[in-house]
Short mmCIF file of C-alpha atoms in Angstrom, two decimals:
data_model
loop_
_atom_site.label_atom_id
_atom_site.label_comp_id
_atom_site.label_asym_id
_atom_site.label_seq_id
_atom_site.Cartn_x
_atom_site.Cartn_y
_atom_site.Cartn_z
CA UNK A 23 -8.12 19.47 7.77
CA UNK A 24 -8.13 20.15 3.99
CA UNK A 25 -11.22 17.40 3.10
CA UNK A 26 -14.24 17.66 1.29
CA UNK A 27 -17.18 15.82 0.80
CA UNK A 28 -17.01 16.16 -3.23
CA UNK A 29 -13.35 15.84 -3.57
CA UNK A 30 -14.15 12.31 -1.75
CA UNK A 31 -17.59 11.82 -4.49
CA UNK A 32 -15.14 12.70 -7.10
CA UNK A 33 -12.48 10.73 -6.42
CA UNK A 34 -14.70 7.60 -6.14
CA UNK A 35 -16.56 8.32 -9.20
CA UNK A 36 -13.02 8.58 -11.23
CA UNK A 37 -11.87 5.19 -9.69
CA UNK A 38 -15.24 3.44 -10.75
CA UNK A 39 -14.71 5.09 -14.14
CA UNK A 40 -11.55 3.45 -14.45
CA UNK A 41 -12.27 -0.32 -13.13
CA UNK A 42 -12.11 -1.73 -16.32
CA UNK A 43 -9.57 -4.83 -17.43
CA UNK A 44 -6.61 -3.47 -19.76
CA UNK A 45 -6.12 -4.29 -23.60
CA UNK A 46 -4.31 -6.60 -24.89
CA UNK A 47 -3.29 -7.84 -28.83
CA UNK A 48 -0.93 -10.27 -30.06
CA UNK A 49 1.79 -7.42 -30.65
CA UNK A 50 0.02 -4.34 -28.15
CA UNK A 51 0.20 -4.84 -24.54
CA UNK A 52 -1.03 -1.81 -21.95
CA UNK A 53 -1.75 -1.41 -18.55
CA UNK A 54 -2.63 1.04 -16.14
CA UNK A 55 -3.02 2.51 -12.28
CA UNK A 56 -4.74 5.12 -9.90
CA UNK A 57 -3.72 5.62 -6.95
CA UNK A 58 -5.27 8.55 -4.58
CA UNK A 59 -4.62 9.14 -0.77
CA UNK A 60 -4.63 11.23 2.02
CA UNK A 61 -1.31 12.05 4.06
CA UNK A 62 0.01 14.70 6.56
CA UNK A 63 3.77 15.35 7.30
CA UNK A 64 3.44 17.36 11.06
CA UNK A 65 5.95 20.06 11.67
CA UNK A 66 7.76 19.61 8.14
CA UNK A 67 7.52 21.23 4.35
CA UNK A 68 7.67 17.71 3.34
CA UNK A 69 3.86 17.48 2.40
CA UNK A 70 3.14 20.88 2.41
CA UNK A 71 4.36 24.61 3.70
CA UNK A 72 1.62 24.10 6.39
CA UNK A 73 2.07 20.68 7.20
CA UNK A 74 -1.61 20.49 6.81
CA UNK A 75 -3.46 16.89 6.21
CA UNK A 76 -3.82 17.03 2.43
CA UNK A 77 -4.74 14.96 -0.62
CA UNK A 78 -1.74 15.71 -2.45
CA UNK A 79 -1.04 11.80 -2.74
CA UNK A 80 -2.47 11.46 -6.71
CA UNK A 81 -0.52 8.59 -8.85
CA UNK A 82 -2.15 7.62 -12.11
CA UNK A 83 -0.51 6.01 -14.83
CA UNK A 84 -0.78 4.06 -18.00
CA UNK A 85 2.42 1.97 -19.60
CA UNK A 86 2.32 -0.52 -22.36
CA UNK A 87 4.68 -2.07 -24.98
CA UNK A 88 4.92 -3.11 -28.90
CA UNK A 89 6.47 -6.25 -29.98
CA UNK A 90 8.12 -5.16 -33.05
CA UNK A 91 9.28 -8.81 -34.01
CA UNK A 92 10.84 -11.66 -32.20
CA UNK A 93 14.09 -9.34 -30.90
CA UNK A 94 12.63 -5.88 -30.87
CA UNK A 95 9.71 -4.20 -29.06
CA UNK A 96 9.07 -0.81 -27.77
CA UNK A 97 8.07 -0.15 -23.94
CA UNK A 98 6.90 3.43 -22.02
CA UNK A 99 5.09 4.96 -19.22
CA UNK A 100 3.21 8.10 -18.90
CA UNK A 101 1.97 9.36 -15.31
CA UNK A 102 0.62 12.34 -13.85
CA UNK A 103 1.77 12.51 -10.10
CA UNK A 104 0.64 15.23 -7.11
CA UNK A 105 3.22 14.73 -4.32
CA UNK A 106 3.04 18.38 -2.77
CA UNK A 107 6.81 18.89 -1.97
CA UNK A 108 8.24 15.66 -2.89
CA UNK A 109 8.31 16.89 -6.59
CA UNK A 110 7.03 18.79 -9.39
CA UNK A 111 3.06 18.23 -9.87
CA UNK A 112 2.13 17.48 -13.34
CA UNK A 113 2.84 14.57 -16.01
CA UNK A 114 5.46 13.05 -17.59
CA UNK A 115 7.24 10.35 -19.35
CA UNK A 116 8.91 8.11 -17.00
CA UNK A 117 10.19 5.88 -19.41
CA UNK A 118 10.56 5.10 -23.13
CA UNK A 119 12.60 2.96 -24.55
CA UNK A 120 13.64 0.39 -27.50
CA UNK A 121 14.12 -3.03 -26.22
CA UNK A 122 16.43 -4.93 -28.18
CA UNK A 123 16.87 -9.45 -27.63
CA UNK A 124 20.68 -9.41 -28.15
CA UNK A 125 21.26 -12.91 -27.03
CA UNK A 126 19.16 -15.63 -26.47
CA UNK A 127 20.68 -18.73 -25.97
CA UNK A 128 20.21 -21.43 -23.25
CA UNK A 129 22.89 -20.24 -21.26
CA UNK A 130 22.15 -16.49 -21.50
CA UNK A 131 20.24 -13.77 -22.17
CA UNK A 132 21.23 -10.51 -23.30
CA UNK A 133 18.54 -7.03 -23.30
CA UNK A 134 20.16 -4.19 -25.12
CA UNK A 135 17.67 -0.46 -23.86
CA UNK A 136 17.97 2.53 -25.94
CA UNK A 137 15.83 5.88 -25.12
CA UNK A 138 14.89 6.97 -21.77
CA UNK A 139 15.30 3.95 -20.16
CA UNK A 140 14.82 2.37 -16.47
CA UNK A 141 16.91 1.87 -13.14
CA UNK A 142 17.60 -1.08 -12.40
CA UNK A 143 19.97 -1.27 -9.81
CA UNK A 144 18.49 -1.07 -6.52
CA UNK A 145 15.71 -2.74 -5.02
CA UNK A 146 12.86 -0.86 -5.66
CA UNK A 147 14.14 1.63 -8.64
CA UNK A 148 12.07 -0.09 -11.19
CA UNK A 149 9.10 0.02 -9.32
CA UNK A 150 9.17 2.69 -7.52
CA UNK A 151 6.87 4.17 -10.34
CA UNK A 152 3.89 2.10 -9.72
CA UNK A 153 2.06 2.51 -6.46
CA UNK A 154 1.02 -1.04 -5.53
CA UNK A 155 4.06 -2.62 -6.19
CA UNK A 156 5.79 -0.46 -3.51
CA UNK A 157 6.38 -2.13 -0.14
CA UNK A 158 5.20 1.50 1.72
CA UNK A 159 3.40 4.62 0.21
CA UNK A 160 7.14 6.23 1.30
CA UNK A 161 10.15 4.77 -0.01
CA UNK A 162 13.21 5.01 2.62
CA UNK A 163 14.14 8.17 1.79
CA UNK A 164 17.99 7.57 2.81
CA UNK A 165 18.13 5.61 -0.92
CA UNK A 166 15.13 7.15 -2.66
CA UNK A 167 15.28 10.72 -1.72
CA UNK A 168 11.82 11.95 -2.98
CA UNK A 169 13.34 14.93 -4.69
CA UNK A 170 15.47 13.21 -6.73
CA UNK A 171 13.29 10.47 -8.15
CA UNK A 172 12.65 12.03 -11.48
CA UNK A 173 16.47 11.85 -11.96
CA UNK A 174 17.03 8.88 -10.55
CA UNK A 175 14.51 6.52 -12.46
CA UNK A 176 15.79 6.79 -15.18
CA UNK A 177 18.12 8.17 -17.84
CA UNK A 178 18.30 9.20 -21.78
CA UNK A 179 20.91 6.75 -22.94
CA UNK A 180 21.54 2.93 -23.04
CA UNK A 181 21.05 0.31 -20.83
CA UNK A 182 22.16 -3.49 -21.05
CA UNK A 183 20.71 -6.39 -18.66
CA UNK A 184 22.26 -9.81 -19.21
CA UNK A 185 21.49 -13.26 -17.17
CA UNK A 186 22.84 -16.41 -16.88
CA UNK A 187 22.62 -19.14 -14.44
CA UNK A 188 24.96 -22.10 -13.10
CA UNK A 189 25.19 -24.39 -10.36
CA UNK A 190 25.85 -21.77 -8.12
CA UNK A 191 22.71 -19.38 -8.79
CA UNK A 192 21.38 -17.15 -10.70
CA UNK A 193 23.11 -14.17 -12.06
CA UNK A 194 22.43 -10.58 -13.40
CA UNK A 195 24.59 -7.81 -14.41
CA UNK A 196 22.78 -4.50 -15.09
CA UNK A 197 24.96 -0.99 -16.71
CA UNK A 198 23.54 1.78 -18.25
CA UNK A 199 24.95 5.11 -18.90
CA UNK A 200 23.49 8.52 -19.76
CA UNK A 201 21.75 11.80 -18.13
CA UNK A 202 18.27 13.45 -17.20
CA UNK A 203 16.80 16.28 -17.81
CA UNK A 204 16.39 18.67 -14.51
CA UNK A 205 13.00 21.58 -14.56
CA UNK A 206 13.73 24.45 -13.24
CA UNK A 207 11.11 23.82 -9.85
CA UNK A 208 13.51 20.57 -9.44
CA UNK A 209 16.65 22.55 -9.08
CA UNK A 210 14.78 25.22 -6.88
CA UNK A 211 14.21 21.67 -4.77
CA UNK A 212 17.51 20.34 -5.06
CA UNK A 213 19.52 23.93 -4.34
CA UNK A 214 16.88 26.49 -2.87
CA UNK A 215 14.10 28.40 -3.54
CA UNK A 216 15.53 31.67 -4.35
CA UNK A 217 18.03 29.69 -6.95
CA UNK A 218 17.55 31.32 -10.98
CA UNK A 219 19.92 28.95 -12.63
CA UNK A 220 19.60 25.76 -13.81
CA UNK A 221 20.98 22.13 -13.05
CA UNK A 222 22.71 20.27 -15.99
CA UNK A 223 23.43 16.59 -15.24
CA UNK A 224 26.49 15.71 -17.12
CA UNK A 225 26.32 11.78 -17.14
CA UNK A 226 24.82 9.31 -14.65
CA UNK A 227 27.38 5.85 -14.71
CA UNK A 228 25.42 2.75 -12.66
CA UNK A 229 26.38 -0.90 -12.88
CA UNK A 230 25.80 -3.47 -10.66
CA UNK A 231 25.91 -7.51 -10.03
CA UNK A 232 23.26 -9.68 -8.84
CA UNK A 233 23.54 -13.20 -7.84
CA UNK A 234 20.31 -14.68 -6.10
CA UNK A 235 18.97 -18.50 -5.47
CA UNK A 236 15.15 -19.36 -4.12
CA UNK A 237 15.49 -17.48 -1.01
CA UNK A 238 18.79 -15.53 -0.93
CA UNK A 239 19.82 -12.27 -3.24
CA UNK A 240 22.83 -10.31 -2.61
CA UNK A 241 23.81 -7.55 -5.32
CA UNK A 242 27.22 -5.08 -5.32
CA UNK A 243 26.99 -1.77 -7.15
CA UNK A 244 28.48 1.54 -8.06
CA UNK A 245 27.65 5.09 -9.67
CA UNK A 246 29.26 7.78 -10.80
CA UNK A 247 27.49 11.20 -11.67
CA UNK A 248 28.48 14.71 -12.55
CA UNK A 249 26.57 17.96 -12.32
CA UNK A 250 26.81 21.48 -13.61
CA UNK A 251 24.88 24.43 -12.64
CA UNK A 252 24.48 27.38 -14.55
CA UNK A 253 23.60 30.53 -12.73
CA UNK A 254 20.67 32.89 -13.42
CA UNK A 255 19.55 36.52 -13.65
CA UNK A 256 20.83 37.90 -10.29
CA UNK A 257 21.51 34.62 -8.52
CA UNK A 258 22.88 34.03 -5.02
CA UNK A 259 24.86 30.88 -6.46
CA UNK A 260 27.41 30.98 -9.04
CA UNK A 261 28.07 28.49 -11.62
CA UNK A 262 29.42 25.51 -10.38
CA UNK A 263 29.94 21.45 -10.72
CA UNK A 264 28.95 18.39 -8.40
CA UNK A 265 30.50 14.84 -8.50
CA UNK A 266 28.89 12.21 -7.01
CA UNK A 267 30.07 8.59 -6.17
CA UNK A 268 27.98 6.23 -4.24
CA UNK A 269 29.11 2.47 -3.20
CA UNK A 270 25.77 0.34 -2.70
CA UNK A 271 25.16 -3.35 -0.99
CA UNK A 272 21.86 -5.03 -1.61
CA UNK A 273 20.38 -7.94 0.05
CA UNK A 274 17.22 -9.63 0.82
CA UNK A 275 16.11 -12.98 2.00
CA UNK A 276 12.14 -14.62 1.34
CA UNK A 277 10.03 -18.06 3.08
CA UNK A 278 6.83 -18.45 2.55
CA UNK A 279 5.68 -15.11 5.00
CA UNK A 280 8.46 -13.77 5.77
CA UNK A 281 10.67 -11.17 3.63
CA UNK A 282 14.20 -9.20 5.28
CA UNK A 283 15.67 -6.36 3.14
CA UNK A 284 18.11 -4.18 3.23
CA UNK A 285 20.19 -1.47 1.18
CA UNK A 286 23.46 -0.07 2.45
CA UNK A 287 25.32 2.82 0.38
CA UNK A 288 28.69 5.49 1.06
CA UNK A 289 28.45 8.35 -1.11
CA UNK A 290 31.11 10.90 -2.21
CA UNK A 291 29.77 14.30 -2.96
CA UNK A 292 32.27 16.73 -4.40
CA UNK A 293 30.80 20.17 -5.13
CA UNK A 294 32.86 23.15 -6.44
CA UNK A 295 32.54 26.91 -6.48
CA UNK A 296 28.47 27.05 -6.50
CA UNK A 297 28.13 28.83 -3.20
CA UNK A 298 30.83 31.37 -3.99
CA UNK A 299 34.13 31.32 -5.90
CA UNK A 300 36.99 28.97 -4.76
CA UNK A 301 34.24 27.00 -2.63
CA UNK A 302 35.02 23.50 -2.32
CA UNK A 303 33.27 20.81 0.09
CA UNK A 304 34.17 16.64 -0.15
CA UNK A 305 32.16 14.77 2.46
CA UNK A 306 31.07 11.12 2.14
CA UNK A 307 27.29 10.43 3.07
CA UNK A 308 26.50 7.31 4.57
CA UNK A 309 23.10 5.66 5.25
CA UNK A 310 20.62 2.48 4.07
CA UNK A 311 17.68 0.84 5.83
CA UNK A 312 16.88 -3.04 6.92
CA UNK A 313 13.27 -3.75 6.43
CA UNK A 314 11.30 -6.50 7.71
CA UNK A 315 7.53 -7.34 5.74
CA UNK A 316 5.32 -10.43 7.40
CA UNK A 317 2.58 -11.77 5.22
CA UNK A 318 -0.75 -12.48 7.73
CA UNK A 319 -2.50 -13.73 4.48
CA UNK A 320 -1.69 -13.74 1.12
CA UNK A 321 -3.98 -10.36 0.94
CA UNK A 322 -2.93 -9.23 4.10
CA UNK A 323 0.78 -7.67 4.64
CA UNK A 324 2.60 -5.92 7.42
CA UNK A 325 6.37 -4.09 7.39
CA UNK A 326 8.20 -2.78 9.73
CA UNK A 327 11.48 -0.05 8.54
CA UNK A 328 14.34 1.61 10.20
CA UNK A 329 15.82 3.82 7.94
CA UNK A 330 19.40 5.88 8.93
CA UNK A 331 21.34 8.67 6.89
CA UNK A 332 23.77 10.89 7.65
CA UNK A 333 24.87 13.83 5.23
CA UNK A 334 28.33 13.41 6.60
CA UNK A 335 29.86 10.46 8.09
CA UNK A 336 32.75 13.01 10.29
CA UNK A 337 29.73 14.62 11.48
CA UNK A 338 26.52 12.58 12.01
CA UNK A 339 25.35 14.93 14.72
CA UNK A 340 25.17 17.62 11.89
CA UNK A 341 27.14 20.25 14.93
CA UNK A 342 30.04 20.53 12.78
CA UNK A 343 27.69 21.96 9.75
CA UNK A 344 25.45 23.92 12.10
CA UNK A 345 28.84 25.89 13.09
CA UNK A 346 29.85 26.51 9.90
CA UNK A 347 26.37 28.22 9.28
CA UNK A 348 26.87 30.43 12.32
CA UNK A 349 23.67 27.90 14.34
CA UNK A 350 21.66 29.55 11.44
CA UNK A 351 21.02 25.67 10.00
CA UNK A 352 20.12 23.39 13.24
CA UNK A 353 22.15 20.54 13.65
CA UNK A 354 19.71 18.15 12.80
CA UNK A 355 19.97 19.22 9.31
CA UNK A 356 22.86 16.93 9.29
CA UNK A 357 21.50 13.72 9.58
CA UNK A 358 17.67 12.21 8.73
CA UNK A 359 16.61 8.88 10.96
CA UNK A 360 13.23 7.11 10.03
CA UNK A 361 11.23 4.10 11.64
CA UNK A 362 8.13 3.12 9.59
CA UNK A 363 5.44 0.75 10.56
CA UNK A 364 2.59 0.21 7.55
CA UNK A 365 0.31 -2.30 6.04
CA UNK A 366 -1.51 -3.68 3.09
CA UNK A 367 -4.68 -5.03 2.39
CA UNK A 368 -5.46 -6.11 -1.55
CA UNK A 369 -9.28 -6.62 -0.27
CA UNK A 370 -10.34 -7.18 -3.86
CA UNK A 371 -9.30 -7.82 -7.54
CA UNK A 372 -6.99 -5.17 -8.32
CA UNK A 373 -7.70 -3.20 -5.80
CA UNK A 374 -5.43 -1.98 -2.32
CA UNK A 375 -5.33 0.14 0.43
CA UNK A 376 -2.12 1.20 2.02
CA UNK A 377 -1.75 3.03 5.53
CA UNK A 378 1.64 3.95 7.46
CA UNK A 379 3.21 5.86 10.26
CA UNK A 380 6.49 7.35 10.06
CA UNK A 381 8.11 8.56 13.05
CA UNK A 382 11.19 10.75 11.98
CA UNK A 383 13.79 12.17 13.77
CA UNK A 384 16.11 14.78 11.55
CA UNK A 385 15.79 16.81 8.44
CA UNK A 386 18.51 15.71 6.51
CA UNK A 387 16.32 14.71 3.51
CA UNK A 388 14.49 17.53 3.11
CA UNK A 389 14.45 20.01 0.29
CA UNK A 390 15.88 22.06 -0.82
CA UNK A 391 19.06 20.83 0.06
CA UNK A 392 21.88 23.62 0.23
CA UNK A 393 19.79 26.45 1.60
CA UNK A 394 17.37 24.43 3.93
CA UNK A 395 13.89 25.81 5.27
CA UNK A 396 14.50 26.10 8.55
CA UNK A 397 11.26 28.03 9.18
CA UNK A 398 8.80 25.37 8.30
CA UNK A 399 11.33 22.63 9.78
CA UNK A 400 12.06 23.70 12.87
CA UNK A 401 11.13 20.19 14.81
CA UNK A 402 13.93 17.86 15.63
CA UNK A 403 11.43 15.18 15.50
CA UNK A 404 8.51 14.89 13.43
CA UNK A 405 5.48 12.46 12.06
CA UNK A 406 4.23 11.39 9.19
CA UNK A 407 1.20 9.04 8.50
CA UNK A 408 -0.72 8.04 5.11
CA UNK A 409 -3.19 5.94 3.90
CA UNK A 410 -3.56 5.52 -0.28
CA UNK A 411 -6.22 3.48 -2.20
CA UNK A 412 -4.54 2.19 -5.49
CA UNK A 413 -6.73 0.15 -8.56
CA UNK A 414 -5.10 -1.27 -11.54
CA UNK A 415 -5.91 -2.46 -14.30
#
């Protein structure tokens, strides 16, 4: 067990350091978060190579925005993040972006985003960022695939949110268009480890339509995305493109204690040449999660999550694909199945403590994603648990 004494002194000591209340002016607005915590993913390179129990569960951030004048104003986020495996260690900008008021009337308003702007079209894309607004430490991975979530919270481009109500509801149409930048450790995720080349991504397309009333929302969206990867200095893959389409349904219904939620999607994934010459594969992924949360207090929270993805919907045993590899790749490489049970406690001003058990049977979501490790995964079934003290301010 990878603890120490002083890593535990230290990590208090920074947290006290940091319980202060955030500044604020008439035009300057900031705001910020720690978050550290201790997690172990058994029998899985999720975490870790070793599968070790490990602090690699670091989130601290600060974000803030400028009014400009009464249309304009300029909003960003810096982080530094220590995820092990999930994705690269280090800092960066998760968002920056001019906000521009390009209606405001009674009956609608109209947000115009320029720079590297936000996600919002699913649930949890806009917060996914910030650890205590998260429902779990773990976001269902069948929708927020870990490696992916530099890429997918954002993009450098334009985004437009518009809103409007009648006597039907409330309504909300969200579009943005544009691409993300992709290191060279995220593409040795995303394709494998031996990979030299890079990932390009083309465009990223997303719109999608909300209507919600007190207790009801229901939202309808699509992407489109397209991918190029450039080979490297003695590569095993050659250069190559990806397409991918995904069809989403939202939904989630609140009382007083209780909240249901649930994503669906069907993804297209198109990839071309990449593993060798004339190589082609089109497969349609399906997957999404229903997720019940029960408030004890108004401090006190507890969720329950089944989670379900399959890499392809002809083959959601994942035989098909292990045959193909020769029963190199196991079979559950083809699918990734997830129940979570966690809780919250906000036992103070600013200040909660997450813990969770996730008991997970399949490796579809693990990285790297076309050459899997199948030495470190070799479990069908495997476990993960957490627990994460988060402070903002």
């Amino acid at each position: 067990m990878k603890l120490s004494v002083n890593l535990l002194a230290l990590f208090g000591f920074t947290l006290s350091a940091f319980s202060f209340s955030a500044s604020s002016s008439d035009n300057f607005n900031w705001r910020g978060f720690i978050a550290q915590g201790v997690i172990q993913a058994q029998n899985s390179n999720y975490i870790d190579d070793e599968g070790d129990v490990t602090l690699k569960l670091t989130e601290i951030g600060l974000n803030g925005s400028y009014t400009l004048d009464s249309n304009f104003r300029v909003a960003g986020q810096v982080v530094y993040l220590n995820g092990g495996n999930r994705y690269p260690e280090g800092f960066r900008v998760d968002y920056l972006f001019l906000d521009w008021r390009a209606i405001s009337t009674l009956d609608w308003q109209v947000n115009v985003h320029l720079g590297r702007v936000k996600n919002y079209h699913w649930l949890y894309s806009s917060t996914r960022d910030v650890p205590h607004t998260r429902p779990t430490i773990i976001l269902p991975q069948s929708i927020y695939f870990d490696a992916f979530r530099d890429v997918a919270l954002g993009v450098d481009g334009v985004a437009l949110v518009a809103n409007t109500s009648n006597t039907l509801g409330d309504w909300e149409f969200n579009w943005s268009y544009g691409s993300s930048p992709i290191s060279q450790e995220q593409t040795k995720n995303l394709i494998a480890e031996i990979a030299t080349g890079d990932i390009e991504q083309k465009f990223v397309h997303q719109g999608n339509f909300v209507w919600h009333n007190q207790a009801v929302k229901f939202s309808v969206g699509l992407l489109d995305s397209k991918f190029k990867y450039n080979s490297g200095e003695n590569d095993a893959f050659f250069d190559g493109d990806a397409q991918i389409q995904r069809f989403m349904l939202q939904g989630t219904y609140e009382t007083q204690n209780w909240q249901l939620a649930m994503e669906l999607f069907r993804e297209r994934s198109i990839y071309s040449n990449l593993v060798y010459l004339g190589f082609n594969n089109d497969s349609h992924g399906e997957g999404g999660y229903i997720q019940g949360r029960y408030n004890v207090s108004k401090d006190i929270s507890l969720t329950a999550r089944l989670d379900i993805f399959d890499l392809d919907r002809k083959d959601r045993s994942g035989e098909a694909r292990s045959a193909l590899s020769g029963g190199i790749v196991p079979a559950y490489f083809g699918y990734q199945d997830q129940f979570t049970l966690g809780t919250s406690w906000t036992f103070s001003e600013n200040w909660q403590v997450q813990a969770e058990f996730h008991r997970v049977k399949g490796t579809g979501r693990l990285a790297p994603v076309f050459m899997p490790n199948t030495i470190q995964n070799d479990h069908k079934y495997w476990n993960i648990w957490g627990v994460q003290l988060a402070h903002w301010f």
